[in-house]
CSV table of C-alpha atoms in Angstrom, one decimal:
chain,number,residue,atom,x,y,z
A,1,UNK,CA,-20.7,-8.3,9.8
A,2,UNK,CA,-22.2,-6.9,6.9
A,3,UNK,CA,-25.3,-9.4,5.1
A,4,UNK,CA,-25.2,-9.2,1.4
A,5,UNK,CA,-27.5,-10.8,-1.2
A,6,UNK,CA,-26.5,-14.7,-2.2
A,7,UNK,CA,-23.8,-14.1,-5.1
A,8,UNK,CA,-26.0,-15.5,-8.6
A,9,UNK,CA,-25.4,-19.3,-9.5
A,10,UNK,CA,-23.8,-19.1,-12.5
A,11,UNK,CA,-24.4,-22.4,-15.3
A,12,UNK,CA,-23.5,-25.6,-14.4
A,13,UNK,CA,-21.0,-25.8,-17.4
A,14,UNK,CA,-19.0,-22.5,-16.8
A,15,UNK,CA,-15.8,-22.5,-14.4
A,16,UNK,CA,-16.5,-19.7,-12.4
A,17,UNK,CA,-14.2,-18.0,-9.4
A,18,UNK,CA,-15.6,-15.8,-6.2
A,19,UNK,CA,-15.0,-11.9,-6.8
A,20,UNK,CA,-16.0,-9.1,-5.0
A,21,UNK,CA,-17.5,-6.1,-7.2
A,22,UNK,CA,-18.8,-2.6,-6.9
A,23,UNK,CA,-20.8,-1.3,-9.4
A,24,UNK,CA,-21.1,2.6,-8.1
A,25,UNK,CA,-18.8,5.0,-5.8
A,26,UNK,CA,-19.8,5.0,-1.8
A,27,UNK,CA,-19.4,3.3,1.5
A,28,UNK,CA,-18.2,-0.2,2.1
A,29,UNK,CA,-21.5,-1.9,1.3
A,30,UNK,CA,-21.2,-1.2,-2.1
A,31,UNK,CA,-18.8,-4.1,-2.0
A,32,UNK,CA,-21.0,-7.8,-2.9
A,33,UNK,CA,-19.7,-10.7,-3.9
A,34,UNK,CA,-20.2,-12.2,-7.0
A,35,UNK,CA,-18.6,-14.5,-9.3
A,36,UNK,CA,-17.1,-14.5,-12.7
A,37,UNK,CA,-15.6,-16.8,-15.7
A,38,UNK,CA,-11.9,-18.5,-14.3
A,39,UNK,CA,-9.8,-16.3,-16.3
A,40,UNK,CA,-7.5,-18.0,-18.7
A,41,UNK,CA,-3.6,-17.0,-19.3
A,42,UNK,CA,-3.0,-15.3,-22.5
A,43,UNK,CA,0.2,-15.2,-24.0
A,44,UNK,CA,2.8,-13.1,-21.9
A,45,UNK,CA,0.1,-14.0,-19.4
A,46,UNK,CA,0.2,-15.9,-15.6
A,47,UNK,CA,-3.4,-16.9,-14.2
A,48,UNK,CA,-2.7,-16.4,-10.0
A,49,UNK,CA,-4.8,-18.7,-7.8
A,50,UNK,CA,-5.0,-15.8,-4.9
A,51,UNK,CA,-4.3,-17.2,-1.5
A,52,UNK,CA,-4.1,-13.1,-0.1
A,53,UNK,CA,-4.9,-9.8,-1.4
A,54,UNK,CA,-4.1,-7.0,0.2
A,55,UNK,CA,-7.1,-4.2,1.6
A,56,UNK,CA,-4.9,-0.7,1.1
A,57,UNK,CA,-6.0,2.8,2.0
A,58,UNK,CA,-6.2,3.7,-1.5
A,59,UNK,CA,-8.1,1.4,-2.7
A,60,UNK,CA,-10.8,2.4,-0.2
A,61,UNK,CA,-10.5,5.7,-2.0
A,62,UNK,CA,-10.9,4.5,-4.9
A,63,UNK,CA,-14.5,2.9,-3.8
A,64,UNK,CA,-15.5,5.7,-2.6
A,65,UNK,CA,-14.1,8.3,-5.1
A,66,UNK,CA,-13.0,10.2,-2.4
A,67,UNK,CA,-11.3,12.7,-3.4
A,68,UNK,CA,-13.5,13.4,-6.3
A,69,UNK,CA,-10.0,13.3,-8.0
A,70,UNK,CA,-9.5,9.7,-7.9
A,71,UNK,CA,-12.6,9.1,-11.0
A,72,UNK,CA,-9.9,10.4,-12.9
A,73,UNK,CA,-8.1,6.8,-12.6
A,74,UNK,CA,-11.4,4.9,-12.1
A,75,UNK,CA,-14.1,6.5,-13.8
A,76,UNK,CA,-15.5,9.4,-14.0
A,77,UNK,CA,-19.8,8.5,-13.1
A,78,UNK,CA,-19.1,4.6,-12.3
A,79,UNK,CA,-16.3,2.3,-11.5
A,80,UNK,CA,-14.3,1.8,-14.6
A,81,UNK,CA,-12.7,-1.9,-13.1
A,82,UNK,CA,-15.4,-3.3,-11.0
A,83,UNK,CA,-13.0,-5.9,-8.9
A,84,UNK,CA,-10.6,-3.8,-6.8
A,85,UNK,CA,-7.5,-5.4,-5.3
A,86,UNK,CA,-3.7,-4.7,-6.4
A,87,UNK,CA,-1.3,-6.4,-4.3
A,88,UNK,CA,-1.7,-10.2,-4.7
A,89,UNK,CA,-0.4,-13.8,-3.2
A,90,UNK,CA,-0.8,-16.9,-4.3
A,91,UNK,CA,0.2,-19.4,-6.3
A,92,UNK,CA,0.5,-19.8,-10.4
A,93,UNK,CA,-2.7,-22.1,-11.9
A,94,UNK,CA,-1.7,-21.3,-15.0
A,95,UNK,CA,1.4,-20.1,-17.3
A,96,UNK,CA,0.7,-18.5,-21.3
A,97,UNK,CA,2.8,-19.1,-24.0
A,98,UNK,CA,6.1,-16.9,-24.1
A,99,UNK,CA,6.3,-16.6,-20.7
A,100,UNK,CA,9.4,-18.6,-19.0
A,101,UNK,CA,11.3,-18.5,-15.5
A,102,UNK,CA,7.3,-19.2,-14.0
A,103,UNK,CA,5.3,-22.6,-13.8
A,104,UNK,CA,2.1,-23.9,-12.0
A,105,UNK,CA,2.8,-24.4,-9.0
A,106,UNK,CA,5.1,-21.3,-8.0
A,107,UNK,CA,4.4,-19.1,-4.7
A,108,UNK,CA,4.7,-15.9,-6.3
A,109,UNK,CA,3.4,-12.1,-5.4
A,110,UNK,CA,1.7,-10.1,-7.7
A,111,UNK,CA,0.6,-6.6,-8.5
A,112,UNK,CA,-2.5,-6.0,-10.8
A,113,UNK,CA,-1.6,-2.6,-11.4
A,114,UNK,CA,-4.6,0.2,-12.6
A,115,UNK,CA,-6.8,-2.9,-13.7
A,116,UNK,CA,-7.0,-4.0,-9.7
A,117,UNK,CA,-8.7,-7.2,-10.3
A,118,UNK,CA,-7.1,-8.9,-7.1
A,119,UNK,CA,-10.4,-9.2,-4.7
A,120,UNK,CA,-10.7,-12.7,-6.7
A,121,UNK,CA,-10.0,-16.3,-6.2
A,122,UNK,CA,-8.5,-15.8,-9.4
A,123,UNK,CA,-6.8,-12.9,-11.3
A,124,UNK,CA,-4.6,-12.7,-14.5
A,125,UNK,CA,-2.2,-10.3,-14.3
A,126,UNK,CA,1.0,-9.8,-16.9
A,127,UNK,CA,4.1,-12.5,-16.0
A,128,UNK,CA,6.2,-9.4,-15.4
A,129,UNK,CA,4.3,-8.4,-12.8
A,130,UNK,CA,4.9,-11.6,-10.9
A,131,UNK,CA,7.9,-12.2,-8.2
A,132,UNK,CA,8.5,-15.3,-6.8
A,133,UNK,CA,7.9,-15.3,-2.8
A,134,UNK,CA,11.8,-17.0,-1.0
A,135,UNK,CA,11.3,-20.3,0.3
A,136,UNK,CA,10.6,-20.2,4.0
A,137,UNK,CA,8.8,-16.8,3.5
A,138,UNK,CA,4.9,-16.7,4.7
A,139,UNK,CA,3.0,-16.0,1.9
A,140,UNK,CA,0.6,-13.7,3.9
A,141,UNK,CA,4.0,-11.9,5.6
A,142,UNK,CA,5.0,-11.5,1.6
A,143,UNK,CA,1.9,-9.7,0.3
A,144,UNK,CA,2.0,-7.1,3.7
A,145,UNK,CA,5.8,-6.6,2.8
A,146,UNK,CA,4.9,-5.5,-0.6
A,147,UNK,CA,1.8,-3.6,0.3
A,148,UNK,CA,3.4,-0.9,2.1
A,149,UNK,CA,7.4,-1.5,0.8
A,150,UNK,CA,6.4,-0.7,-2.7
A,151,UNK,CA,5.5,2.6,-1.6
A,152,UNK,CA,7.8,3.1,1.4
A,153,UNK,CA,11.1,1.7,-0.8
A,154,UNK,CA,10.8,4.4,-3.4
A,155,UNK,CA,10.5,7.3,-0.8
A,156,UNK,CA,13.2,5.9,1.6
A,157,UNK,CA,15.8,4.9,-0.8
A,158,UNK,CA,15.1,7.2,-3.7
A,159,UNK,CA,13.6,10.6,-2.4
A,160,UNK,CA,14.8,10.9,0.9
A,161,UNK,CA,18.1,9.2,0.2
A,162,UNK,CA,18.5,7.7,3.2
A,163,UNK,CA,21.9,6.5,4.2
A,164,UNK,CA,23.5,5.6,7.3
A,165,UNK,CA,23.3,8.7,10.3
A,166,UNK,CA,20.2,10.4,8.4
A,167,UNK,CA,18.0,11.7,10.9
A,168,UNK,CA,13.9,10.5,10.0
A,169,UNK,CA,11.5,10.6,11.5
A,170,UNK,CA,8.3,8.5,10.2
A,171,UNK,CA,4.7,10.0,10.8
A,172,UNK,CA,1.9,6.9,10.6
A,173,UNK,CA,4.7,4.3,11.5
A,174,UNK,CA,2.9,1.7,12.5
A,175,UNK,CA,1.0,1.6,8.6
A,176,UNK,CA,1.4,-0.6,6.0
A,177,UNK,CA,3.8,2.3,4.3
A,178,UNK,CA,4.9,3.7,7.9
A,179,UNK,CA,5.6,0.3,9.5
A,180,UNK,CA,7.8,-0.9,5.7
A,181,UNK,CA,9.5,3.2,6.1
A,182,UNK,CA,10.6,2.4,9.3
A,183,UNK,CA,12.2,-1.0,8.8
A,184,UNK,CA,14.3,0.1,5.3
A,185,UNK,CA,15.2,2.8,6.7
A,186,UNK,CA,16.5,1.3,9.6
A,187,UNK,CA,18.1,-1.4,7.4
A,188,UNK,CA,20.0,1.4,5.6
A,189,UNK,CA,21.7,2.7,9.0
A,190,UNK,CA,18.9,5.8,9.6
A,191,UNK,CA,18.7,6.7,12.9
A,192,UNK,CA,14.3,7.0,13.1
A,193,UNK,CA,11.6,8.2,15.4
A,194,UNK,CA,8.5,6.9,14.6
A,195,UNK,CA,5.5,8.5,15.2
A,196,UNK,CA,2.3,5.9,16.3
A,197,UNK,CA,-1.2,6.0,18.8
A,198,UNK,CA,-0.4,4.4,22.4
A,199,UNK,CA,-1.3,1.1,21.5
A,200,UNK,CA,1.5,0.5,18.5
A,201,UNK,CA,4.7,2.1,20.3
A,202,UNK,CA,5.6,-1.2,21.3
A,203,UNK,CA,5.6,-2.8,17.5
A,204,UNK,CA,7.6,0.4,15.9
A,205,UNK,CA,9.9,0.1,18.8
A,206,UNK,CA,10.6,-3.4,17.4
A,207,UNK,CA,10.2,-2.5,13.6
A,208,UNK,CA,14.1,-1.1,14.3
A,209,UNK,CA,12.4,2.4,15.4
A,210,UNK,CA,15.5,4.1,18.1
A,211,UNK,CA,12.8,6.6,19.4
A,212,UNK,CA,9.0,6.4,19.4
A,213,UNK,CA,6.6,9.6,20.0
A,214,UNK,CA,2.7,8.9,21.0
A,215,UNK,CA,0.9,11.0,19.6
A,216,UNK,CA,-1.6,10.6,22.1
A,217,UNK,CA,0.5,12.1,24.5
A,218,UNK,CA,2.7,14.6,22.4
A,219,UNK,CA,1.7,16.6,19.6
A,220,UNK,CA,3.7,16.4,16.1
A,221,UNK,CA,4.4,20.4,16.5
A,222,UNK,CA,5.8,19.6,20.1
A,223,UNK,CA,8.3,16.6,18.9
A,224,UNK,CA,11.9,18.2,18.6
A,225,UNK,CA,14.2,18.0,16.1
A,226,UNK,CA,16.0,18.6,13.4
A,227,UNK,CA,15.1,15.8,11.6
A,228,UNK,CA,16.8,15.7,7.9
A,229,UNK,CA,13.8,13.9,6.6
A,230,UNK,CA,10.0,14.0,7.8
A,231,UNK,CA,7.9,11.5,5.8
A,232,UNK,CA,4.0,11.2,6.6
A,233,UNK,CA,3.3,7.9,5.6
A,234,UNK,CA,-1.1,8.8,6.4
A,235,UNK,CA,-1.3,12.8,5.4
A,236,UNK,CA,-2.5,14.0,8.6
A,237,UNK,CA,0.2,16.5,8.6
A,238,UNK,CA,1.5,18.8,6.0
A,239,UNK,CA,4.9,20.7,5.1
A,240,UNK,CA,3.7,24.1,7.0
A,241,UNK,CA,3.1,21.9,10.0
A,242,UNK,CA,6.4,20.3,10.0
A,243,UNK,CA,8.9,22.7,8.6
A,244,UNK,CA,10.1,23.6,12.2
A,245,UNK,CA,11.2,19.8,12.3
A,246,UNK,CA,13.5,20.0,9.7
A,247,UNK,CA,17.0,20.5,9.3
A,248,UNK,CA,17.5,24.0,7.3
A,249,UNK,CA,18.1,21.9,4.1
A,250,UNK,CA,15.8,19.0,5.4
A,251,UNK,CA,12.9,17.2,3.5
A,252,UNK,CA,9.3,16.9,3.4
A,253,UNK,CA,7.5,14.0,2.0
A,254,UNK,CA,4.0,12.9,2.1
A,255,UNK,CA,2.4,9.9,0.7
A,256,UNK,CA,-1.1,11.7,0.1
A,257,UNK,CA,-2.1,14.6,-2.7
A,258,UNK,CA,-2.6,18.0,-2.1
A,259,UNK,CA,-2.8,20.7,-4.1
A,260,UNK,CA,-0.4,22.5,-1.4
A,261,UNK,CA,2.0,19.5,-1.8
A,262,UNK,CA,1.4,19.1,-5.7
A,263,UNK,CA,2.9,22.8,-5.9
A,264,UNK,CA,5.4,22.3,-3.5
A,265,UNK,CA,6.9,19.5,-5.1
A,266,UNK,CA,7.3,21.4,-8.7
A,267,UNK,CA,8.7,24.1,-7.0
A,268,UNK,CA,11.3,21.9,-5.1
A,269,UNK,CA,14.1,22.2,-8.0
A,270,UNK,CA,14.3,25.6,-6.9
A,271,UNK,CA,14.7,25.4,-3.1
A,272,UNK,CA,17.9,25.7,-1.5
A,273,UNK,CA,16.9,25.1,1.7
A,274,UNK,CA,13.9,23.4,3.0
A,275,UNK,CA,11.6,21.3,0.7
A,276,UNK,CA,8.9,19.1,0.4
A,277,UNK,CA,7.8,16.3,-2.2
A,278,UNK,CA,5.3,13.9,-2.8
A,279,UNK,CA,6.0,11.1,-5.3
A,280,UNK,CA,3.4,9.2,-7.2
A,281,UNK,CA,5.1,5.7,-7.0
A,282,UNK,CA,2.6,3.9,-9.3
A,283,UNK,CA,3.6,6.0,-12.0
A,284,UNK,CA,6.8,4.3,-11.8
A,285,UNK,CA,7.8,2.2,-15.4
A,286,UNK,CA,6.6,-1.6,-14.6
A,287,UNK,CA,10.3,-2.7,-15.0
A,288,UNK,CA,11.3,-0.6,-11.8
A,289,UNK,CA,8.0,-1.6,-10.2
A,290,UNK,CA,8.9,-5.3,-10.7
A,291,UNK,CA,12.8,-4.8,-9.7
A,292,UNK,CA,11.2,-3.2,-5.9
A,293,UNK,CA,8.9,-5.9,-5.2
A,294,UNK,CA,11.9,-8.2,-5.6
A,295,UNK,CA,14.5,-6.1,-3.7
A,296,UNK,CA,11.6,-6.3,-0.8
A,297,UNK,CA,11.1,-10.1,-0.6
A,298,UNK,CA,14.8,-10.7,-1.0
A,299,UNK,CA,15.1,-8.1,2.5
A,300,UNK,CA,12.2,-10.0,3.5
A,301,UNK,CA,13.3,-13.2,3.3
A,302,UNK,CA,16.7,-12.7,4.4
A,303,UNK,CA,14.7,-11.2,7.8
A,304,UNK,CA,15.9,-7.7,7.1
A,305,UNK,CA,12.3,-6.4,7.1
A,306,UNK,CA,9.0,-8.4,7.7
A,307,UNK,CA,5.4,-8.0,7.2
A,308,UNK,CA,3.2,-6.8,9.5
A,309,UNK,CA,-0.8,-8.4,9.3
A,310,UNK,CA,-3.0,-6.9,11.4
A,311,UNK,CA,-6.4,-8.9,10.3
A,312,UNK,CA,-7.8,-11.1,7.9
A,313,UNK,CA,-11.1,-11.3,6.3
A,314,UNK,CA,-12.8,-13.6,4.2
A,315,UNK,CA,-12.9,-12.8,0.4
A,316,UNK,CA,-16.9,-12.2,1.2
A,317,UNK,CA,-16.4,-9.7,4.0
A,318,UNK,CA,-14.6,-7.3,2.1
A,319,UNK,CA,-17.1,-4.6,3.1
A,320,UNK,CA,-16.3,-5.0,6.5
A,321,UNK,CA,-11.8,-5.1,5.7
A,322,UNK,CA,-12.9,-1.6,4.0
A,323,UNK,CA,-14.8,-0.1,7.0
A,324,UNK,CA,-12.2,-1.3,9.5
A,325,UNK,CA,-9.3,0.1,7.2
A,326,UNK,CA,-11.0,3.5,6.6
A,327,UNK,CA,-11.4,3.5,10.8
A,328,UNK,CA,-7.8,4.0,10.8
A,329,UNK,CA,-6.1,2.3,13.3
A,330,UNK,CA,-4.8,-0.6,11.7
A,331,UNK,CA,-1.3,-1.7,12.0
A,332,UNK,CA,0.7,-2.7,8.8
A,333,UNK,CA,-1.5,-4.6,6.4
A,334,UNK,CA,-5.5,-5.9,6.6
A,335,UNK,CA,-5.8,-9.3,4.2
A,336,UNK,CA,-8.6,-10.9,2.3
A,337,UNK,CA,-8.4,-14.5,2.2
A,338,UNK,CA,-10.2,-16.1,-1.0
């Protein structure tokens, strides 16, 4: 467990909320806790009282600024948002003016967006950027659904085009990303084979997976295909690798940037044959965003897909949620608990 200093004690007259904060680029123990002002809803606004955020791979990235890339989103010589955290649950403490359809009270997911902000007890994010969570659905199960559907949806349903009989085969499917992949695609009548370490075949098998290679035992170039869509949910592969998987007009996709991928996929309106993508979902508009997260929890609560929590940390022991995620071999999603 990693020690950090006592967070400061902030003045008696001052509502404050725990955070977690990083004020340079490196490893996990950059992360402290600390504590800041209770935000307060503006108008448009809905003040979240967070109950689970979400630790994702790239927000580990983003600490580290590794790659060197990522300061273009974050900063270039020091964190421009000092409170990571993106994917939300919780419940509303507090509603701004113009905002209707939400009130205190509501079990809701949210996503912060660029500003992050989520390692909090509190955050204030915009009310369109908050879905309510079904009744009957764990709030915990909610936020891991989101965490890796909001990614997964967009490449399954949009990109690959999934549709029933479509041959896919999932690389990293026992991820947050791979885990959601496996279970939409599934849901939309895809026959997948899921690609996991020894120890997760078990859970893709029941995440709707009809084949599961360990890759442990087999090698990605020794799976056999054709597979109409290969998507690499963790970027340990790349198109070159896999091209002898696909079906002569079958798909690439990777969830991670290369500058191999990056020209790739702006050269992809001119294949004919075999191509490969990789699509930057945040840059999605927020309305299309919001309309995803939705679609997910409705699947979710319905029992059409469901989240997968691996571990929980306290808010406090971040550092330690970020080592263990960077470790890579977590299944589905790692939660902070305020």
């Amino acid at each position: 467990m990693t020690a950090h200093a006592p967070a400061p004690v902030p003045a008696a007259d001052v509502a404050t909320t725990p955070v977690v904060v990083h004020d340079r680029y490196g490893p996990p123990s950059v992360l402290r806790p600390d504590r800041r002002p209770l935000p307060v809803a503006g108008p448009g606004d809905v003040v979240v009282a967070v109950e689970a955020v979400a630790v994702s791979r790239a927000e580990c990235a983003f600490r580290a600024a590794d790659p060197p890339v990522a300061r273009l989103a974050t900063g270039l010589r020091r964190p421009r948002h000092r409170v990571l955290g993106g994917d939300v649950g919780g419940t509303v403490a507090q509603v701004g003016a113009g905002v209707d359809g939400l009130r205190p009270g509501d079990r809701v997911v949210a996503q912060t967006g660029i500003a992050m902000g989520g390692y909090a007890g509190h955050v204030r994010v915009p009310a369109d950027a908050v879905t309510r969570v079904p009744d009957g659905l764990d709030l915990r199960a909610a936020v891991a659904v989101v965490e890796g559907g909001s990614t997964a949806l967009p490449f399954v349903r949009d990109h690959a085009r999934v549709r029933p009989g479509t041959r896919l085969l999932v690389n990293g499917a026992a991820g947050a990303v791979g885990a959601a992949a496996v279970q939409i695609a599934a849901h939309l009548g895809a026959e997948v084979t899921g690609v996991c370490s020894t120890g997760h075949v078990d859970l893709v098998r029941s995440l709707g997976a009809a084949a599961v290679v360990d890759r442990t035992r087999t090698r990605l170039e020794d799976v056999r295909g054709p597979f109409d869509v290969v998507l690499d949910a963790v970027g340990t592969s790349s198109a070159r690798r896999c091209r002898h998987l696909l079906a002569p007009r079958g798909l690439y996709l990777t969830t991670v940037p290369s500058a191999d991928i990056l020209v790739r996929t702006a050269l992809r309106p001119l294949s004919r044959g075999r191509s490969a993508a990789i699509a930057f979902t945040g840059l999605r508009p927020a309305s299309a965003r919001a309309a995803d997260v939705a679609e997910l929890l409705t699947l979710a609560g319905t029992g059409a897909v469901r989240g997968v929590v691996d571990r929980t940390w306290p808010l406090a022991q971040a550092a330690d949620a970020h080592a263990y995620v960077e470790a890579g071999h977590k299944a589905g999603t790692v939660l902070l608990l305020p």
